[in-house]
Short mmCIF file of C-alpha atoms and ligand atoms in Angstrom, two decimals:
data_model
loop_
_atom_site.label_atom_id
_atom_site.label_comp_id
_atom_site.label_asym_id
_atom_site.label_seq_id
_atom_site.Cartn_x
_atom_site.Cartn_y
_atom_site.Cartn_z
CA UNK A 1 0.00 0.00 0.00
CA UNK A 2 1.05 3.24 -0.71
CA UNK A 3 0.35 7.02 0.09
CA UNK A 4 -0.72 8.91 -3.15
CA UNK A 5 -0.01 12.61 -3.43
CA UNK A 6 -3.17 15.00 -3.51
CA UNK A 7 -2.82 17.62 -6.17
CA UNK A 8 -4.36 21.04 -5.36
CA UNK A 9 -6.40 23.74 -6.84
CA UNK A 10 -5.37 25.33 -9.44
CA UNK A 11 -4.36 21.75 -11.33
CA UNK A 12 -5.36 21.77 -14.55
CA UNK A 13 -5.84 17.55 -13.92
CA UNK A 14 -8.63 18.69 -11.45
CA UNK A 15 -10.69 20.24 -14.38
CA UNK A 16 -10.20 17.04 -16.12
CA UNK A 17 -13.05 14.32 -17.05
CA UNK A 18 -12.21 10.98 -15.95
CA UNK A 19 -12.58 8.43 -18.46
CA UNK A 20 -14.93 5.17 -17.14
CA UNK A 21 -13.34 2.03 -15.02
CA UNK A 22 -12.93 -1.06 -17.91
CA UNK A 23 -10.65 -3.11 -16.06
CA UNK A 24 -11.66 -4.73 -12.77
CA UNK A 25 -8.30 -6.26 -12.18
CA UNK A 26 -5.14 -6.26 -9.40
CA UNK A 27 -4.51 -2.74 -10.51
CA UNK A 28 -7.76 -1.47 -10.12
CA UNK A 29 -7.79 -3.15 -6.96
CA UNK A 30 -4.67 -1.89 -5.25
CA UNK A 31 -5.50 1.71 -6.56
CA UNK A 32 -8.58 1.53 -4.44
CA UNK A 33 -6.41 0.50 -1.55
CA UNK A 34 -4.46 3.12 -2.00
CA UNK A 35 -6.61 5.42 -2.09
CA UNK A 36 -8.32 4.71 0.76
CA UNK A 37 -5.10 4.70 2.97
CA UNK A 38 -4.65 8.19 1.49
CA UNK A 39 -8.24 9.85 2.05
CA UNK A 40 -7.82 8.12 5.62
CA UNK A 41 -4.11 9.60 6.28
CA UNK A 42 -5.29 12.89 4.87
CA UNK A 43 -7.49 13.01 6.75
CA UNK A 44 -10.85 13.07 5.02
CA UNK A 45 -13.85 11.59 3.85
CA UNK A 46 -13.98 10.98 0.08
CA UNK A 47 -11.69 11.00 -2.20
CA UNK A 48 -11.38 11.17 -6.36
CA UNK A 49 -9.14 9.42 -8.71
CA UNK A 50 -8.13 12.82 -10.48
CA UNK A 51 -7.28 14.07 -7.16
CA UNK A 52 -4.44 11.58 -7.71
CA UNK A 53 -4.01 11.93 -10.91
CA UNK A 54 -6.04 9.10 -12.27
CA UNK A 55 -8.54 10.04 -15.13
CA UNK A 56 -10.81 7.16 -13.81
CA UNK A 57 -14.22 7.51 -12.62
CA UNK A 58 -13.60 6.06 -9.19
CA UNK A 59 -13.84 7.30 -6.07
CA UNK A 60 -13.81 6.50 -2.24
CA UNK A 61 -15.59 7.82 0.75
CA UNK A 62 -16.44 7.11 4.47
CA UNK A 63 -17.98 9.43 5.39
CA UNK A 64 -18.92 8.63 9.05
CA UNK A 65 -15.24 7.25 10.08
CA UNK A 66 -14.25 10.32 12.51
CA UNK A 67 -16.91 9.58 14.81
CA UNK A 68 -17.18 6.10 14.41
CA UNK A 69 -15.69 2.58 12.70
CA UNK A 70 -14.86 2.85 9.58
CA UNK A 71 -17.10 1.78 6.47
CA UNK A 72 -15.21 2.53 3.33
CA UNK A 73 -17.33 2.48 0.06
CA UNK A 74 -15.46 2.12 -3.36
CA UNK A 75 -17.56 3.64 -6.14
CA UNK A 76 -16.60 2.92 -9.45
CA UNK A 77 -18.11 4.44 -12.88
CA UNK A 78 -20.72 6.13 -10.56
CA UNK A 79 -23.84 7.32 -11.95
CA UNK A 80 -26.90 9.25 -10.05
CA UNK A 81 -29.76 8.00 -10.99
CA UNK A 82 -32.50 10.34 -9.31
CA UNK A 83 -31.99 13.29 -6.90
CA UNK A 84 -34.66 15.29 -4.77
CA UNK A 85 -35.98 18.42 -5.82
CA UNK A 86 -35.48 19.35 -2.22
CA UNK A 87 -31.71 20.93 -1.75
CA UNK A 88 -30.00 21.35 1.23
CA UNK A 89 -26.85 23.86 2.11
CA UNK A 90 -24.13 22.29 3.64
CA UNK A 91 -20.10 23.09 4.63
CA UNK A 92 -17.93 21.02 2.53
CA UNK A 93 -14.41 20.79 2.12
CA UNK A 94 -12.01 19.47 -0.22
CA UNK A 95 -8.40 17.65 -0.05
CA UNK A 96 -7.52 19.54 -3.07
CA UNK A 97 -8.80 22.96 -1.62
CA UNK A 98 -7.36 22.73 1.85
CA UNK A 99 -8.17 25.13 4.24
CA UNK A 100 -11.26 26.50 2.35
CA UNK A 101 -14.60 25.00 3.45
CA UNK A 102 -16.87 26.10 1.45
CA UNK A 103 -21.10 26.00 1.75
CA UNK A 104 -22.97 24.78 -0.85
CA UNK A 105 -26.30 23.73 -1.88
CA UNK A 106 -27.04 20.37 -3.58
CA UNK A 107 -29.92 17.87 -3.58
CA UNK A 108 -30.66 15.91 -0.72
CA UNK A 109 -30.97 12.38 -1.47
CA UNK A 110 -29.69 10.76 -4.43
CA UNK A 111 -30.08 7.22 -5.82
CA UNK A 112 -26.32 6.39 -6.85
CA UNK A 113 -25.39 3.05 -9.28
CA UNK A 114 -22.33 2.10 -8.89
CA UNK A 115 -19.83 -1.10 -9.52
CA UNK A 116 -17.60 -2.31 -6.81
CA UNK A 117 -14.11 -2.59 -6.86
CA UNK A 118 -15.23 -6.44 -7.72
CA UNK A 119 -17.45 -5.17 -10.83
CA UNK A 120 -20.74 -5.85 -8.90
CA UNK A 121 -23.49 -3.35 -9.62
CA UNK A 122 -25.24 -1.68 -6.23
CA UNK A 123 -27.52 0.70 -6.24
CA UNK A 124 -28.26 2.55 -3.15
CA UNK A 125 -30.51 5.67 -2.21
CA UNK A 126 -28.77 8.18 -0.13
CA UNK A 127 -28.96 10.89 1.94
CA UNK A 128 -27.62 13.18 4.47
CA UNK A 129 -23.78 12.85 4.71
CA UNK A 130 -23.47 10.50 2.14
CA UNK A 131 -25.78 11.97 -0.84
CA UNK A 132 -23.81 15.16 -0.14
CA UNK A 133 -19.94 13.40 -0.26
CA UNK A 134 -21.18 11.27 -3.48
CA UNK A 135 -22.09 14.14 -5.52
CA UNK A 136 -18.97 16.02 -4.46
CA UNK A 137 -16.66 13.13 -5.37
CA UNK A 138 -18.97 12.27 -8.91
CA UNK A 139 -18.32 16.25 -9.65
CA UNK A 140 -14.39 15.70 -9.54
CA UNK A 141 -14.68 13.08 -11.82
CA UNK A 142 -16.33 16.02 -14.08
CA UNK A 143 -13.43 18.27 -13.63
CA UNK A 144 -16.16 20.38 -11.35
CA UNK A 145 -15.20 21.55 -7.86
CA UNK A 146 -16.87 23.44 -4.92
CA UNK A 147 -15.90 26.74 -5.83
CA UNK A 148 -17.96 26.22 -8.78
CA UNK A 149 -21.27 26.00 -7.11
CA UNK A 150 -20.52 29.32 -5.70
CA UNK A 151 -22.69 32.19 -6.60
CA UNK A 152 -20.77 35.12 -7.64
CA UNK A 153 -20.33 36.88 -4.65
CA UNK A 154 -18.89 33.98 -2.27
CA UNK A 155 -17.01 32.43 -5.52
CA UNK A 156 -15.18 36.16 -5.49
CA UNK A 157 -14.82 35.67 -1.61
CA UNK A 158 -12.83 32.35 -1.83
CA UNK A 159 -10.80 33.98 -4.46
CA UNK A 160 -9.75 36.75 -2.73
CA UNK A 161 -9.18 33.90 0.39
CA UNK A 162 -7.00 31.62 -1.96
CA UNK A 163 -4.65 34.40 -3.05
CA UNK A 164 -4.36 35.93 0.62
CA UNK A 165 -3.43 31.74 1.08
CA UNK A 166 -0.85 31.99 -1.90
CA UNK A 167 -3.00 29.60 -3.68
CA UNK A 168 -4.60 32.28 -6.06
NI1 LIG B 1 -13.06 17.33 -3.11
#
């Protein structure tokens, strides 16, 4: 197992779209691994592959580990199904915005199809914690971050906060 770096905002990978998962085999495998071990060392609670540099759509999260045992989930070509018209605002931050929680609005609950790191299809309505990581993670495999569901006047706000960081 192995610690991956994290790349940071501004990386152009970040803006990237990942391509989809075709091979469910010991790579694919010890990438997840890896990637858990980093999103658990970072510490946080979900993490992309282009975070890491991998163009694949696969991510990780846990989201309830801090306060509890850990359940890690391994979502692989990810796709929402449905989402609620009703939206909630919630703080979120990013590994690859660190320092900059941010709040943002999304849906609520979310049915999410996935395939496991084994190529086994789940499906899986979610909400709370976990409808709110999943659609952060799916975004980064869009090239889409946080600061992007910003309206204008916060998305000028954490600007102006990334520069003062030396992150501009
Ligand atoms: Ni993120």
């Amino acid at each position: 197992m192995a610690l991956l770096p994290i790349l940071r905002h501004p990386s152009p990978m970040l803006r990237r779209i990942a391509l989809p998962v075709e091979d469910f085999g010991p790579a694919l495998q010890m990438l997840a691994r890896d990637m858990l071990q980093t999103m658990y060392d970072a510490p946080g609670r979900g993490l992309a592959g282009p975070q890491v540099g991998v163009l694949r759509r696969i991510f990780v999260m846990d989201t309830g580990w801090k306060e509890g045992d850990r359940a890690p989930v391994i979502c692989i070509n990810p796709e929402i199904l449905g989402a609620s018209g009703r939206t909630e605002a919630g703080v979120e931050g990013c590994l690859s915005i660190p320092g900059l929680p941010l709040e943002v609005e999304r849906p609520a609950e979310v049915t999410l199809r996935w395939a496991d790191v084994d190529g086994a299809v789940q499906t899986r309505a979610l909400t709370g914690a976990a409808a709110r990581c999943a659609q952060h993670e799916l975004d980064h495999l869009n090239g889409r971050l946080i600061l992007d569901l910003l309206d204008e006047p916060a998305r000028q706000a954490a600007a102006q906060r990334l520069i003062a960081m030396g992150r501009g």
